[in-house]
Amino acid sequence: MNTKMIGAISVVAGTSIGAGMLGLPITLGNLGFATGASALVFMWIVAAYSALMLLEINLEFGQGVNFNYMTGKILGRTGQLIGTGSVFFLLYCLIVAYLSGLGGLVSNATGIDPRTGTIVFTAISIVILVAGTHFVVQANKFLFIVMLVAMLASFVALGGHMDLSYLKQGDPTPGALFVTFPVLITSFGYHVCIPSIVTYIGEDKKSLIRILIVGGAVPSLCYFFWLLLSLSSTTPEQLAAMTNVDALVELISGGIGWVKTVVSVFAALALITSFFGVSLSLFDLVAETFKRKDTNMGRIGTGLIVFVPPLIASLLAPDGFIAALAHAGAAFTVIAVLLPCIMIWKMRAAGLNQKFRALGGRPAIVASFLCGVAIILANYVHA
């Protein structure tokens, strides 16, 4: 495995690991560890297969194309509009979730009101994005490395305060399991980088398959240990009552000051790195879609379009972290599961996709599509 492949694997893993990870203990806690870990493995399989479907589509078109272009070519203008609309909805929902989580953490660190903390952080974010893409990318690269160090430190800190008896508790009902699907799929959101990976690596399908499988497995392992440590820190009932990140940090730290500080730093960095990555994507999408000018005033206007709607939503629902992640999961499912299933079906029927085909044939496509429908329906079910 060469350095280029290792770099690509790190991009895939890094795209997944972030704020979605913080929602896993809250979402899966009431199921108990065994059921929660099993649900995590199941969703990793769904995500891995849908990634291979996207790779199949991408290899047919070759390097240098994006998902929007591929969707338009296969499904026409209607499919392209559905895909673009889902991307907008996904990115806005994620920013709402991140602002909700960060508002609470800022409040805990400074003592100010959570809503005030959210407004202050949003204002700073607009200034940073207006400063330019290069600054955001370089800053985020550094923060991501620090976040990984903080994550390992959190694992060590929580590992010293485990109570394994908590892992056997929980109430894993079918309804409680079903409603976890949208948040789970959001935690495997690396599909957005597949066109970039194909452009970077080339059309070496064996290397690309290995990159996607290994790159998706790395966050799965991190999630497994995070789930083990967080679920062994408190009872399932207490986790199920959590609504935001600051409350989760307070709970799993057990009131121990230094543990709370370490976990808070990890949580803040996980939210910030994900936040800036998503905000930059939405910033560029808004600029491209609405033909925004790349001047200082134009970038400020674009920043307001990006941040004002989610800011209002996060202020109206300050405890909406999990709900926003779930809605993001539904939008992501349209982009990464449902549309690829339809595109693959149509392309194979036309005799295309001879370079590479994901295993399983039509039964696997149908099963993936049904999983996608189930994930979206889970948004409207209350356990």
Coordinates of C-alpha atoms in Angstrom, one line a residue:
M1 CA 0.0 0.0 0.0
N2 CA 1.7 3.2 -1.2
T3 CA 1.5 6.7 0.3
K4 CA -1.0 7.8 -2.3
M5 CA -3.4 5.1 -1.2
I6 CA -2.9 5.8 2.5
G7 CA -3.6 9.5 1.8
A8 CA -6.8 8.6 0.0
I9 CA -7.9 6.3 2.8
S10 CA -7.3 9.1 5.3
V11 CA -9.5 11.4 3.2
V12 CA -12.3 8.8 3.2
A13 CA -12.0 8.1 7.0
G14 CA -11.6 11.8 7.8
T15 CA -14.7 12.7 5.9
S16 CA -16.8 10.4 8.1
I17 CA -15.2 10.9 11.5
G18 CA -16.7 14.1 13.0
A19 CA -19.8 15.4 14.6
G20 CA -22.0 12.5 13.6
M21 CA -19.9 10.4 16.0
L22 CA -21.1 12.5 18.9
G23 CA -24.7 11.5 18.1
L24 CA -24.1 7.8 18.3
P25 CA -24.2 7.4 22.1
I26 CA -27.4 9.4 22.4
T27 CA -29.0 7.6 19.5
L28 CA -27.9 4.0 20.3
G29 CA -27.6 4.2 24.1
N30 CA -31.1 2.9 24.9
L31 CA -30.5 -0.2 22.7
G32 CA -27.6 -1.5 24.8
F33 CA -24.1 -2.2 23.5
A34 CA -24.7 -5.5 21.7
T35 CA -27.6 -4.3 19.7
G36 CA -26.1 -0.8 19.1
A37 CA -22.8 -2.3 17.8
S38 CA -24.8 -4.7 15.6
A39 CA -26.7 -1.8 14.1
L40 CA -23.5 0.1 13.5
V41 CA -22.0 -2.9 11.6
F42 CA -25.2 -3.2 9.5
M43 CA -25.1 0.4 8.5
W44 CA -21.4 0.2 7.6
I45 CA -22.4 -2.7 5.2
V46 CA -25.1 -0.5 3.6
A47 CA -22.8 2.4 3.3
A48 CA -20.0 0.3 1.9
Y49 CA -22.2 -1.2 -0.8
S50 CA -23.7 2.1 -1.8
A51 CA -20.1 3.5 -2.1
L52 CA -19.3 0.7 -4.5
M53 CA -22.4 1.5 -6.5
L54 CA -21.2 5.1 -6.7
L55 CA -17.7 3.9 -7.7
E56 CA -19.3 1.8 -10.5
I57 CA -21.1 4.8 -11.9
N58 CA -18.0 7.0 -11.6
L59 CA -15.8 4.6 -13.4
E60 CA -18.2 4.5 -16.3
F61 CA -17.8 8.3 -16.7
G62 CA -14.1 8.4 -15.8
Q63 CA -12.1 11.0 -14.0
G64 CA -12.9 14.7 -13.4
V65 CA -16.7 14.5 -13.1
N66 CA -19.0 15.2 -10.2
F67 CA -22.1 13.6 -8.9
N68 CA -24.3 16.4 -10.2
Y69 CA -23.0 15.9 -13.8
M70 CA -23.5 12.1 -13.6
T71 CA -27.0 12.3 -12.2
G72 CA -28.0 14.7 -15.0
K73 CA -26.6 12.4 -17.7
I74 CA -28.4 9.3 -16.5
L75 CA -31.6 10.6 -14.9
G76 CA -32.0 13.9 -16.8
R77 CA -33.0 17.3 -15.4
T78 CA -35.5 15.9 -12.9
G79 CA -33.0 13.6 -11.3
Q80 CA -30.4 16.3 -11.3
L81 CA -32.8 18.7 -9.5
I82 CA -33.7 16.0 -6.9
G83 CA -30.0 15.4 -6.3
T84 CA -29.0 19.0 -6.0
G85 CA -32.0 19.8 -3.8
S86 CA -31.1 16.9 -1.5
V87 CA -27.5 18.2 -1.3
F88 CA -28.7 21.6 -0.2
F89 CA -31.1 20.1 2.3
L90 CA -28.3 17.8 3.7
L91 CA -25.8 20.6 4.1
Y92 CA -28.3 23.0 5.7
C93 CA -29.4 20.3 8.2
L94 CA -25.8 19.4 9.1
I95 CA -25.1 23.1 9.8
V96 CA -28.2 23.3 12.0
A97 CA -26.9 20.3 14.0
Y98 CA -23.4 21.7 14.4
L99 CA -24.6 25.1 15.5
S100 CA -26.9 23.5 18.0
G101 CA -24.1 21.4 19.4
L102 CA -21.5 24.2 19.4
G103 CA -23.9 26.7 21.1
G104 CA -24.1 24.4 24.2
L105 CA -20.4 23.8 24.3
V106 CA -19.6 27.5 24.0
S107 CA -22.1 28.2 26.8
N108 CA -20.4 25.6 29.1
A109 CA -17.0 27.0 28.4
T110 CA -17.8 30.7 28.8
G111 CA -21.0 30.8 30.9
I112 CA -22.9 32.8 28.3
D113 CA -26.4 31.9 27.0
P114 CA -26.3 29.0 24.4
R115 CA -28.1 31.1 21.9
T116 CA -25.6 33.9 22.3
G117 CA -22.8 31.4 21.9
T118 CA -24.4 30.2 18.6
I119 CA -24.7 33.7 17.3
V120 CA -21.1 34.6 18.2
F121 CA -19.7 31.4 16.6
T122 CA -21.8 32.0 13.4
A123 CA -20.4 35.6 13.1
I124 CA -16.8 34.3 13.4
S125 CA -17.5 31.6 10.9
I126 CA -18.7 34.1 8.3
V127 CA -15.5 36.1 8.7
I128 CA -13.4 32.9 8.3
L129 CA -15.2 31.8 5.2
V130 CA -15.0 35.2 3.6
A131 CA -11.3 35.1 4.2
G132 CA -11.0 32.4 1.5
T133 CA -11.0 28.7 0.7
H134 CA -7.3 28.3 1.2
F135 CA -7.3 29.6 4.7
V136 CA -10.3 27.4 5.7
V137 CA -8.7 24.2 4.2
Q138 CA -5.3 24.8 5.9
A139 CA -6.9 25.6 9.3
N140 CA -9.3 22.6 9.1
K141 CA -6.4 20.3 8.2
F142 CA -4.6 21.3 11.4
L143 CA -7.7 21.2 13.5
F144 CA -8.5 17.7 12.2
I145 CA -5.1 16.4 13.3
V146 CA -5.6 17.9 16.8
M147 CA -9.1 16.4 16.9
L148 CA -7.7 12.9 16.3
V149 CA -5.3 13.4 19.2
A150 CA -8.1 14.7 21.4
M151 CA -10.2 11.7 20.4
L152 CA -7.5 9.3 21.5
A153 CA -7.1 11.3 24.7
S154 CA -10.8 11.0 25.3
F155 CA -10.7 7.2 24.8
V156 CA -7.9 7.0 27.4
A157 CA -9.7 9.3 29.8
L158 CA -13.0 7.4 29.6
G159 CA -11.3 4.0 29.6
G160 CA -10.3 4.6 33.2
H161 CA -13.9 5.0 34.4
M162 CA -15.7 2.1 32.7
D163 CA -18.5 0.1 34.4
L164 CA -19.1 -3.0 32.2
S165 CA -22.4 -3.7 33.8
Y166 CA -23.9 -0.8 32.0
L167 CA -23.2 -2.6 28.6
K168 CA -25.7 -5.3 29.4
Q169 CA -28.5 -2.8 30.1
G170 CA -30.9 -1.4 27.5
D171 CA -34.3 -2.0 25.9
P172 CA -33.6 -3.0 22.2
T173 CA -37.1 -2.9 20.8
P174 CA -37.6 -3.1 17.0
G175 CA -39.1 0.5 17.0
A176 CA -36.2 1.9 19.0
L177 CA -33.7 0.2 16.6
F178 CA -35.5 1.5 13.5
V179 CA -35.4 5.1 14.4
T180 CA -31.6 5.1 14.8
F181 CA -31.1 4.5 11.0
P182 CA -31.0 8.1 9.8
V183 CA -28.3 9.2 12.4
L184 CA -26.3 6.0 11.7
I185 CA -26.1 6.6 8.0
T186 CA -25.0 10.2 8.5
S187 CA -22.0 8.9 10.4
F188 CA -20.8 7.2 7.2
G189 CA -21.0 10.2 4.9
Y190 CA -17.7 9.7 3.0
H191 CA -19.6 9.1 -0.4
V192 CA -19.3 12.8 -1.2
C193 CA -15.5 12.5 -1.8
I194 CA -15.7 9.5 -4.2
P195 CA -15.4 11.5 -7.4
S196 CA -12.4 13.4 -6.0
I197 CA -10.8 10.0 -5.0
V198 CA -11.3 8.6 -8.5
T199 CA -9.7 11.8 -10.0
Y200 CA -6.8 11.5 -7.5
I201 CA -6.1 7.8 -7.8
G202 CA -7.1 7.2 -11.4
E203 CA -9.2 4.3 -12.7
D204 CA -7.4 1.5 -10.9
K205 CA -10.5 -0.3 -9.6
K206 CA -8.7 -2.7 -7.2
S207 CA -7.0 0.2 -5.4
L208 CA -10.2 2.2 -5.4
I209 CA -12.2 -0.7 -3.9
R210 CA -9.6 -1.2 -1.2
I211 CA -9.6 2.5 -0.4
L212 CA -13.3 2.6 0.1
I213 CA -13.5 -0.6 2.1
V214 CA -10.6 0.2 4.4
G215 CA -11.4 3.9 4.6
G216 CA -15.0 3.1 5.7
A217 CA -13.7 0.5 8.2
V218 CA -11.5 2.9 10.0
P219 CA -14.3 5.2 11.3
S220 CA -16.3 2.0 12.1
L221 CA -13.6 0.9 14.5
C222 CA -13.4 4.4 16.0
Y223 CA -17.2 4.4 16.5
F224 CA -17.1 0.9 18.1
F225 CA -14.6 2.0 20.8
W226 CA -16.4 5.3 21.3
L227 CA -19.7 3.4 21.8
L228 CA -18.0 1.0 24.1
L229 CA -16.5 3.7 26.3
S230 CA -19.5 6.1 26.3
L231 CA -22.1 3.3 27.0
S232 CA -20.0 2.0 29.8
S233 CA -19.9 5.4 31.5
T234 CA -23.6 5.7 32.3
T235 CA -27.0 4.1 32.1
P236 CA -29.0 3.7 28.8
E237 CA -31.9 5.6 30.3
Q238 CA -29.7 8.6 31.0
L239 CA -28.2 8.5 27.5
A240 CA -31.7 8.3 26.0
A241 CA -32.7 11.5 27.9
M242 CA -29.9 13.5 26.3
T243 CA -30.8 16.1 23.6
N244 CA -27.5 17.9 22.9
V245 CA -23.7 17.5 23.0
D246 CA -23.0 19.6 26.1
A247 CA -25.3 17.4 28.1
L248 CA -23.7 14.2 26.7
V249 CA -20.2 15.5 27.7
E250 CA -21.4 16.3 31.2
L251 CA -23.0 12.9 31.6
I252 CA -20.2 10.5 30.3
S253 CA -17.5 12.5 32.1
G254 CA -19.1 11.5 35.4
G255 CA -18.5 14.9 36.9
I256 CA -14.7 14.5 36.9
G257 CA -13.3 17.9 35.9
W258 CA -10.3 16.8 33.8
V259 CA -12.2 14.1 32.0
K260 CA -14.9 16.6 31.1
T261 CA -12.2 19.0 29.8
V262 CA -10.7 16.3 27.6
V263 CA -14.0 15.1 26.2
S264 CA -15.2 18.7 25.7
V265 CA -12.1 19.5 23.6
F266 CA -12.7 16.5 21.5
A267 CA -16.4 17.2 21.0
A268 CA -15.7 20.9 20.1
L269 CA -13.1 19.9 17.6
A270 CA -15.2 17.2 16.1
L271 CA -18.0 19.7 15.6
I272 CA -15.8 22.5 14.3
T273 CA -13.9 20.4 11.7
S274 CA -17.1 18.9 10.4
F275 CA -18.8 22.4 10.5
F276 CA -16.1 24.1 8.4
G277 CA -15.9 21.2 5.9
V278 CA -19.7 21.3 5.4
S279 CA -19.9 25.1 5.4
L280 CA -17.2 25.4 2.7
S281 CA -19.1 22.8 0.6
L282 CA -22.4 24.8 1.0
F283 CA -20.6 28.1 0.4
D284 CA -19.2 26.9 -3.0
L285 CA -22.5 25.3 -3.9
V286 CA -24.5 28.5 -3.2
A287 CA -21.9 30.5 -5.1
E288 CA -22.1 28.2 -8.1
T289 CA -25.8 27.7 -8.2
F290 CA -26.8 31.4 -7.7
K291 CA -23.8 32.8 -9.7
R292 CA -22.5 34.8 -6.8
K293 CA -19.6 37.2 -7.4
D294 CA -16.3 36.4 -5.9
T295 CA -15.8 39.9 -4.4
N296 CA -15.6 40.8 -0.7
M297 CA -19.3 42.0 -0.7
G298 CA -20.3 39.0 -2.9
R299 CA -18.6 36.5 -0.4
I300 CA -20.3 38.3 2.6
G301 CA -23.6 37.9 0.9
T302 CA -23.0 34.2 0.1
G303 CA -21.9 33.7 3.7
L304 CA -25.3 35.2 4.9
I305 CA -27.2 32.9 2.6
V306 CA -25.2 29.9 4.0
F307 CA -25.6 30.8 7.7
V308 CA -28.7 32.8 8.4
P309 CA -31.3 30.1 7.7
P310 CA -29.6 27.4 9.9
L311 CA -28.8 30.0 12.5
I312 CA -32.5 30.9 12.8
A313 CA -33.4 27.1 12.9
S314 CA -30.8 26.4 15.6
L315 CA -32.0 29.4 17.7
L316 CA -35.6 28.2 17.5
A317 CA -34.6 24.6 18.4
P318 CA -31.4 24.8 20.5
D319 CA -31.8 21.1 21.4
G320 CA -32.3 20.0 17.8
F321 CA -28.9 18.3 17.4
I322 CA -30.2 14.7 16.9
A323 CA -33.3 15.8 15.0
A324 CA -31.1 17.8 12.5
L325 CA -28.7 14.8 12.1
A326 CA -31.7 12.5 11.4
H327 CA -33.1 14.9 8.7
A328 CA -29.6 15.1 7.2
G329 CA -29.5 11.3 7.1
A330 CA -32.7 11.2 5.1
A331 CA -31.3 13.7 2.5
F332 CA -27.9 11.8 2.4
T333 CA -29.8 8.5 1.8
V334 CA -31.4 10.0 -1.4
I335 CA -28.0 11.1 -2.7
A336 CA -25.9 8.1 -1.7
V337 CA -28.4 5.2 -1.8
L338 CA -31.7 5.8 -3.7
L339 CA -30.4 7.7 -6.7
P340 CA -27.4 5.4 -7.2
C341 CA -29.7 2.4 -7.2
I342 CA -31.9 3.9 -9.9
M343 CA -28.9 5.0 -11.9
I344 CA -27.2 1.6 -11.7
W345 CA -30.4 -0.2 -12.7
K346 CA -30.8 2.0 -15.8
M347 CA -27.1 1.9 -16.8
R348 CA -26.9 -1.9 -16.5
A349 CA -30.1 -2.3 -18.5
A350 CA -28.4 -0.3 -21.3
G351 CA -25.4 -2.6 -21.2
L352 CA -23.1 0.0 -19.6
N353 CA -20.8 -0.4 -16.5
Q354 CA -18.5 -3.1 -18.0
K355 CA -15.4 -1.7 -16.3
F356 CA -16.7 -2.6 -12.8
R357 CA -19.9 -3.9 -11.3
A358 CA -20.7 -4.0 -7.6
L359 CA -21.4 -7.6 -6.5
G360 CA -24.9 -8.9 -5.9
G361 CA -26.7 -8.1 -9.1
R362 CA -30.3 -6.9 -9.1
P363 CA -31.2 -8.5 -5.7
A364 CA -28.5 -6.4 -4.0
I365 CA -29.7 -3.2 -5.8
V366 CA -33.3 -3.9 -4.7
A367 CA -32.2 -4.7 -1.1
S368 CA -30.1 -1.4 -1.0
F369 CA -33.1 0.6 -2.3
L370 CA -35.4 -0.9 0.3
C371 CA -32.8 -0.1 3.0
G372 CA -32.8 3.5 1.7
V373 CA -36.6 3.8 1.8
A374 CA -36.5 2.4 5.4
I375 CA -34.0 4.9 6.5
I376 CA -36.1 7.8 5.2
L377 CA -39.3 6.4 6.7
A378 CA -37.5 6.1 10.1
N379 CA -37.5 9.9 10.3
Y380 CA -41.2 9.8 10.8
V381 CA -41.4 7.0 13.3
H382 CA -41.3 7.6 17.0
A383 CA -40.2 4.6 19.2

